[in-house]
Short mmCIF file of C-alpha atoms and ligand atoms in Angstrom, two decimals:
data_model
loop_
_atom_site.label_atom_id
_atom_site.label_comp_id
_atom_site.label_asym_id
_atom_site.label_seq_id
_atom_site.Cartn_x
_atom_site.Cartn_y
_atom_site.Cartn_z
CA MET A 724 81.24 16.68 6.54
CA ASN A 725 82.63 14.58 4.13
CA ILE A 726 83.13 11.72 6.29
CA GLN A 727 82.28 8.18 7.32
CA ILE A 728 82.27 6.53 10.12
CA ILE A 729 81.78 2.73 10.90
CA TYR A 730 80.48 1.63 14.14
CA SER A 731 79.61 -1.84 14.85
CA ARG A 732 77.39 -2.59 18.46
CA LYS A 733 79.29 -5.76 18.72
CA HIS A 734 82.10 -4.21 20.93
CA LEU A 735 79.73 -3.97 24.00
CA LEU A 736 79.75 -7.53 24.15
CA HIS A 737 83.85 -6.84 25.75
CA HIS A 738 83.63 -5.23 29.16
CA PRO A 739 86.95 -5.78 31.06
CA LYS A 740 86.22 -5.62 34.66
CA TRP A 741 89.09 -5.82 36.12
CA GLU A 742 93.43 -5.90 35.01
CA ILE A 743 96.29 -6.58 37.92
CA PHE A 744 98.62 -3.16 38.53
CA TYR A 745 101.31 -4.43 40.91
CA GLY A 746 99.63 -7.35 42.00
CA LYS A 747 96.39 -5.00 42.82
CA LYS A 748 93.12 -5.15 41.03
CA ILE A 749 92.05 -1.95 40.10
CA SER A 750 89.06 -1.30 37.45
CA HIS A 751 89.74 -1.64 33.79
CA SER A 752 90.25 1.54 31.32
CA GLU A 753 89.19 0.43 28.37
CA GLN A 754 85.45 0.30 29.12
CA PRO A 755 81.87 0.30 26.45
CA GLY A 756 81.44 4.34 27.68
CA ARG A 757 84.33 5.44 25.62
CA ILE A 758 82.65 4.37 21.92
CA GLU A 759 79.35 5.25 23.10
CA SER A 760 80.92 8.22 24.39
CA ILE A 761 82.00 9.36 20.62
CA THR A 762 79.18 8.46 18.67
CA LYS A 763 77.24 10.66 21.04
CA SER A 764 78.95 13.66 21.00
CA LEU A 765 79.37 13.01 16.72
CA GLN A 766 75.00 12.17 16.76
CA GLN A 767 75.36 16.51 19.11
CA ILE A 768 77.58 18.05 15.54
CA GLY A 769 74.88 16.25 13.38
CA ILE A 770 76.31 13.02 12.32
CA ASN A 771 73.56 10.81 12.33
CA LYS A 772 74.34 7.66 9.82
CA PHE A 773 77.06 5.50 10.83
CA THR A 774 78.03 2.38 8.65
CA THR A 775 77.68 -0.86 10.04
CA PRO A 776 80.96 -2.43 9.17
CA GLU A 777 81.15 -5.72 6.64
CA THR A 778 82.07 -9.11 7.82
CA PHE A 779 85.95 -10.24 6.40
CA SER A 780 86.80 -13.84 5.91
CA LEU A 781 89.17 -14.51 8.93
CA LYS A 782 92.09 -15.20 6.36
CA GLU A 783 92.83 -10.97 6.32
CA ILE A 784 93.25 -11.44 10.20
CA TYR A 785 95.60 -14.67 9.67
CA LYS A 786 98.37 -12.59 7.29
CA ILE A 787 99.37 -10.45 10.16
CA HIS A 788 98.62 -13.38 13.70
CA GLN A 789 99.80 -16.73 13.57
CA LYS A 790 96.79 -18.83 13.10
CA ASN A 791 97.36 -20.78 16.63
CA TYR A 792 96.67 -17.73 18.26
CA VAL A 793 93.65 -16.48 17.20
CA ASP A 794 92.55 -20.16 16.89
CA PHE A 795 93.47 -19.20 21.04
CA ILE A 796 91.80 -16.86 21.63
CA LYS A 797 88.00 -17.77 19.85
CA ASN A 798 88.30 -21.62 22.34
CA SER A 799 89.39 -20.26 25.24
CA CYS A 800 86.93 -17.13 24.77
CA LYS A 801 84.17 -19.79 24.11
CA LYS A 802 84.73 -22.16 26.86
CA LEU A 803 84.25 -18.48 29.54
CA LYS A 804 80.60 -18.56 31.04
CA ASN A 805 79.28 -15.32 31.45
CA GLU A 806 81.19 -12.45 33.75
CA GLU A 807 84.15 -15.21 33.77
CA THR A 808 87.55 -13.51 33.10
CA LEU A 809 90.33 -15.03 32.35
CA TYR A 810 94.69 -13.98 31.92
CA PRO A 811 95.80 -16.70 30.08
CA SER A 812 99.13 -17.54 31.04
CA PHE A 813 100.55 -16.89 27.33
CA PHE A 814 100.08 -15.15 23.64
CA ILE A 815 100.28 -12.47 26.24
CA ILE A 816 102.42 -9.60 26.92
CA ASP A 817 101.82 -8.03 30.62
CA THR A 818 98.59 -8.13 33.59
CA TYR A 819 96.57 -5.66 31.33
CA THR A 820 94.78 -7.31 29.03
CA PRO A 821 91.39 -10.35 29.63
CA LEU A 822 89.54 -12.66 27.77
CA GLN A 823 86.39 -12.62 28.06
CA LYS A 824 83.01 -15.24 26.60
CA GLY A 825 82.24 -11.56 24.27
CA THR A 826 86.54 -10.70 23.74
CA PHE A 827 86.67 -12.79 20.32
CA LEU A 828 83.34 -11.02 18.39
CA SER A 829 84.23 -8.03 19.51
CA ALA A 830 88.21 -7.77 19.15
CA ARG A 831 87.03 -9.47 15.14
CA GLU A 832 84.44 -7.06 14.45
CA SER A 833 86.89 -3.82 15.09
CA VAL A 834 89.01 -5.54 12.78
CA ASN A 835 85.72 -5.24 10.30
CA CYS A 836 85.46 -2.15 11.59
CA ALA A 837 88.72 -1.59 9.81
CA LEU A 838 88.48 -3.57 7.17
CA THR A 839 85.95 -2.23 5.78
CA GLY A 840 87.07 1.79 6.21
CA ALA A 841 90.15 0.23 3.87
CA LYS A 842 87.90 -1.07 1.54
CA LEU A 843 85.56 2.39 1.08
CA LEU A 844 88.93 3.88 0.73
CA LEU A 845 90.22 1.67 -2.33
CA ASN A 846 86.23 2.09 -3.34
CA ASN A 847 87.82 6.11 -3.76
CA GLU A 848 86.87 7.90 -0.68
CA ASN A 849 88.47 9.91 1.00
CA LEU A 850 88.20 9.57 4.80
CA VAL A 851 86.67 7.25 7.00
CA TYR A 852 87.19 6.67 10.92
CA SER A 853 86.76 3.30 12.28
CA LEU A 854 85.51 3.23 15.95
CA CYS A 855 87.03 0.37 16.78
CA ARG A 856 87.09 -1.66 20.09
CA PRO A 857 88.48 -2.65 21.53
CA PRO A 858 92.01 -1.36 20.12
CA GLY A 859 94.98 -2.86 18.60
CA HIS A 860 98.68 -1.22 17.97
CA HIS A 861 99.73 -3.74 21.07
CA ALA A 862 99.06 -6.33 19.59
CA GLU A 863 101.80 -8.58 18.17
CA SER A 864 101.62 -11.51 15.25
CA ASN A 865 100.65 -13.87 18.53
CA LYS A 866 100.28 -11.76 21.33
CA MET A 867 98.07 -10.05 23.50
CA GLY A 868 98.95 -6.58 25.81
CA GLY A 869 97.32 -3.34 26.70
CA TYR A 870 93.89 -3.82 25.82
CA CYS A 871 94.94 -4.93 22.37
CA TYR A 872 93.90 -8.30 20.82
CA PHE A 873 94.46 -8.24 16.76
CA ASN A 874 95.94 -5.44 15.25
CA ASN A 875 93.46 -3.85 13.09
CA ALA A 876 95.28 -0.60 11.66
CA ALA A 877 98.15 -3.31 10.72
CA ILE A 878 95.56 -5.92 9.30
CA ALA A 879 93.71 -2.75 7.63
CA ALA A 880 97.37 -1.44 6.33
CA GLN A 881 98.30 -5.19 5.13
CA TYR A 882 94.76 -4.90 3.31
CA LEU A 883 95.89 -1.53 1.50
CA SER A 884 99.29 -2.04 0.99
CA ASN A 885 98.34 -4.65 -2.03
CA LEU A 886 97.55 -0.92 -3.84
CA GLY A 887 99.92 0.83 -3.17
CA LYS A 888 103.07 2.38 -0.90
CA VAL A 889 101.24 3.00 3.17
CA VAL A 890 102.23 5.09 5.69
CA ILE A 891 100.95 4.13 9.88
CA LEU A 892 100.84 7.53 11.60
CA ASP A 893 100.37 6.60 15.50
CA ILE A 894 99.64 9.56 17.48
CA ASP A 895 98.05 6.69 20.22
CA PHE A 896 99.55 7.89 24.23
CA HIS A 897 101.67 5.06 23.87
CA HIS A 898 104.43 3.03 21.12
CA GLY A 899 102.65 0.56 19.34
CA ASN A 900 105.11 -2.20 19.60
CA GLY A 901 102.44 -5.06 17.63
CA THR A 902 102.57 -2.24 14.61
CA GLN A 903 106.49 -1.43 14.20
CA ARG A 904 107.38 -4.78 14.42
CA ILE A 905 104.98 -6.49 12.14
CA PHE A 906 105.46 -4.07 9.92
CA TYR A 907 109.84 -4.14 10.86
CA ASP A 908 110.97 -6.13 7.79
CA ARG A 909 109.04 -4.23 5.03
CA LYS A 910 109.70 -0.84 3.01
CA ASP A 911 106.79 -1.02 1.74
CA VAL A 912 104.57 -0.08 5.41
CA PHE A 913 106.10 2.88 6.89
CA TYR A 914 106.03 3.06 10.69
CA ILE A 915 106.18 6.52 12.72
CA SER A 916 104.83 6.85 16.26
CA ILE A 917 105.09 9.75 18.26
CA HIS A 918 104.51 8.20 22.15
CA ALA A 919 105.69 8.73 25.63
CA ASP A 920 109.02 7.76 26.42
CA PRO A 921 109.24 3.43 27.19
CA VAL A 922 111.89 4.58 29.92
CA LYS A 923 108.70 5.48 31.50
CA ILE A 924 105.27 3.97 30.12
CA PHE A 925 104.17 1.78 29.02
CA PRO A 926 105.19 -0.89 26.75
CA TYR A 927 108.33 -0.43 28.02
CA PHE A 928 110.44 -1.92 25.60
CA SER A 929 110.25 -0.92 22.35
CA GLY A 930 109.54 2.64 20.67
CA PHE A 931 112.67 3.62 21.30
CA LEU A 932 114.59 6.51 18.77
CA ASP A 933 117.00 3.38 17.93
CA GLU A 934 114.85 1.43 16.36
CA THR A 935 114.47 1.89 12.87
CA GLY A 936 113.52 -1.03 10.77
CA VAL A 937 115.79 -3.75 9.85
CA GLY A 938 116.86 -5.61 6.40
CA GLU A 939 114.72 -4.17 3.90
CA GLY A 940 112.94 -2.33 5.85
CA LYS A 941 115.55 -0.03 7.55
CA GLY A 942 114.47 3.74 7.26
CA TYR A 943 110.93 2.83 7.16
CA ASN A 944 110.11 2.63 10.84
CA LYS A 945 110.43 6.02 13.16
CA ASN A 946 110.05 6.57 16.61
CA PHE A 947 109.54 10.28 18.12
CA PRO A 948 110.03 9.23 22.31
CA LEU A 949 109.23 12.68 23.76
CA SER A 950 109.17 12.81 27.91
CA LEU A 951 105.79 12.95 30.01
CA GLY A 952 104.90 16.50 30.90
CA THR A 953 105.10 17.05 26.83
CA GLY A 954 102.53 19.87 25.54
CA GLU A 955 101.43 21.67 22.77
CA LYS A 956 104.32 23.36 20.73
CA VAL A 957 106.77 20.43 21.36
CA TYR A 958 104.38 18.40 20.10
CA LYS A 959 103.14 20.28 16.67
CA LYS A 960 106.76 20.95 16.32
CA THR A 961 107.18 16.64 16.22
CA LEU A 962 104.22 16.10 14.24
CA GLU A 963 105.52 18.38 11.69
CA ILE A 964 108.73 16.37 11.31
CA THR A 965 106.93 13.53 11.09
CA LEU A 966 104.37 14.74 8.64
CA ASN A 967 107.75 16.05 6.43
CA ILE A 968 108.79 12.00 6.76
CA VAL A 969 104.99 10.96 5.08
CA LYS A 970 105.59 13.92 2.11
CA ASN A 971 109.10 12.21 1.38
CA PHE A 972 107.48 8.96 0.98
CA ASN A 973 104.86 9.71 -0.75
CA PRO A 974 101.93 7.30 0.03
CA LYS A 975 99.23 5.90 -1.63
CA PHE A 976 97.00 5.72 2.01
CA ILE A 977 97.90 6.84 5.02
CA VAL A 978 95.98 4.38 8.76
CA VAL A 979 96.53 7.00 11.73
CA SER A 980 96.71 4.72 15.11
CA ALA A 981 94.16 7.74 16.42
CA GLY A 982 94.34 7.69 20.60
CA PHE A 983 93.54 10.79 23.12
CA ASP A 984 95.01 9.45 25.97
CA THR A 985 97.39 12.07 24.97
CA TYR A 986 95.18 14.51 26.85
CA ILE A 987 95.65 16.72 29.54
CA ASN A 988 92.81 14.81 31.64
CA ASP A 989 93.29 11.40 30.18
CA PRO A 990 93.31 9.05 33.75
CA ILE A 991 96.46 6.87 32.47
CA GLY A 992 98.34 9.56 30.26
CA GLY A 993 100.93 12.04 30.44
CA PHE A 994 101.02 14.60 27.83
CA LYS A 995 99.39 18.33 28.24
CA LEU A 996 97.66 18.45 25.00
CA THR A 997 94.28 20.58 24.84
CA ILE A 998 90.22 19.17 23.29
CA PRO A 999 91.47 22.43 20.93
CA PHE A 1000 94.75 21.62 19.49
CA TYR A 1001 92.87 18.36 18.69
CA LYS A 1002 91.96 20.08 15.41
CA ALA A 1003 95.19 21.26 14.28
CA ILE A 1004 96.57 17.54 14.36
CA GLY A 1005 93.38 16.98 12.55
CA LYS A 1006 94.33 19.60 10.11
CA GLU A 1007 98.14 19.20 9.29
CA ILE A 1008 96.88 15.71 8.53
CA LYS A 1009 94.37 16.82 5.92
CA SER A 1010 96.86 19.07 4.57
CA LEU A 1011 99.21 15.93 3.30
CA ASN A 1012 96.07 15.56 1.38
CA ILE A 1013 96.22 11.65 1.05
CA PRO A 1014 93.10 9.38 1.26
CA THR A 1015 93.34 8.94 5.37
CA LEU A 1016 91.92 6.30 7.00
CA ILE A 1017 91.97 7.11 11.12
CA ILE A 1018 91.49 4.08 13.49
CA GLN A 1019 89.77 4.54 16.87
CA GLU A 1020 92.96 3.34 19.54
CA GLY A 1021 93.62 4.43 23.27
CA GLY A 1022 91.93 7.55 24.99
CA TYR A 1023 90.27 7.56 28.42
CA ASN A 1024 89.18 10.42 29.81
CA ILE A 1025 85.26 9.00 28.64
CA LYS A 1026 83.45 12.13 29.14
CA ASP A 1027 85.56 13.87 26.83
CA LEU A 1028 86.59 11.70 24.31
CA GLY A 1029 83.14 12.18 22.20
CA LYS A 1030 84.61 16.16 22.01
CA LEU A 1031 88.75 15.50 21.33
CA ALA A 1032 87.37 13.31 18.46
CA VAL A 1033 85.21 15.74 16.83
CA SER A 1034 87.76 18.48 17.26
CA PHE A 1035 90.07 16.28 15.48
CA LEU A 1036 87.42 15.17 13.06
CA GLU A 1037 86.25 19.72 12.39
CA GLY A 1038 90.50 19.48 11.36
CA LEU A 1039 90.16 16.41 9.22
CA ALA A 1040 87.18 17.23 7.23
CA THR A 1041 86.46 20.45 7.36
N1 Q9C B 556 96.16 1.48 34.74
C1 Q9C B 556 96.48 1.98 24.61
O1 Q9C B 556 95.74 2.94 24.96
N2 Q9C B 556 99.43 0.72 31.50
N3 Q9C B 556 96.68 0.96 25.94
C2 Q9C B 556 97.97 0.13 32.53
C3 Q9C B 556 97.50 1.44 34.16
C4 Q9C B 556 98.82 -0.18 29.97
C5 Q9C B 556 96.63 1.63 26.84
C6 Q9C B 556 98.79 0.86 33.54
C7 Q9C B 556 98.18 1.00 28.76
C8 Q9C B 556 97.76 -0.10 27.53
C9 Q9C B 556 95.32 1.36 23.40
ZN1 ZN B 557 97.46 4.53 24.34
#
């Protein structure tokens, strides 16, 4: 398989214990085992060489996130003791996204994974998979939420946009409210998302059909909300519509916000996609023949996550 994988062990420093759901503490879905499931499956198919990310300047993060927000996370984490959890009362949109001592380092390294992947595309690589954790697409310029702190896909897209137009194709089960908002008034980075209808599903306030961009960005934001229970037929049709939009826009790069929480057995999802279907998704994206950066977002069935990733890559890379 002709693909580069970017991976760092620093994601292990972030291991949230609980989220607050309707006032109750429940176990947290976004666990280190997610990425370890993916690396294990990759090794089983003979991909053993993972690239360690390079460390980029915080300036790359400041292009997308407000400095006082980044500093807040950095300083809050520094003050925490091992095993201590903080749910801040500001710079946050929900009760699912805790800070721990290691969160800043993990989140920054997750950005480094995304940027290292982007840099490889600039050096003529065609396909890179950045094993980002924590995920990023819910993070706004000054808000964490939905298990996300820094918007990895947005930071990578910003970096790539210096060289040409970029499409961010978001196939996570949830709408990427952060990414949408960040590029809402821009026409050089086109955000397209297929996700569960926000009337029923997080983030609730964003991801509707009529959100199409503002100012210069009008027409360069497209949402495809689908009903709970959506299966492969409707999903495939929707994907084809999005890929036609991508073709017409003719971007220089594609950033895929890849969440595997659309899987039928995902513990917090609600679509009905099966393992082999991810290969079909990969194939469709590959057929565009545009340099592609895959950014890991959600996906919470730890047992099957590796199989989902491998199926997707088989479609993309073979
Ligand atoms: N206990 C991503 O997939 N909903 N974030 C939690 C279930 C929040 C998902 C309710 C889901 C956030 C990156
Ligand atoms: Zn998700």
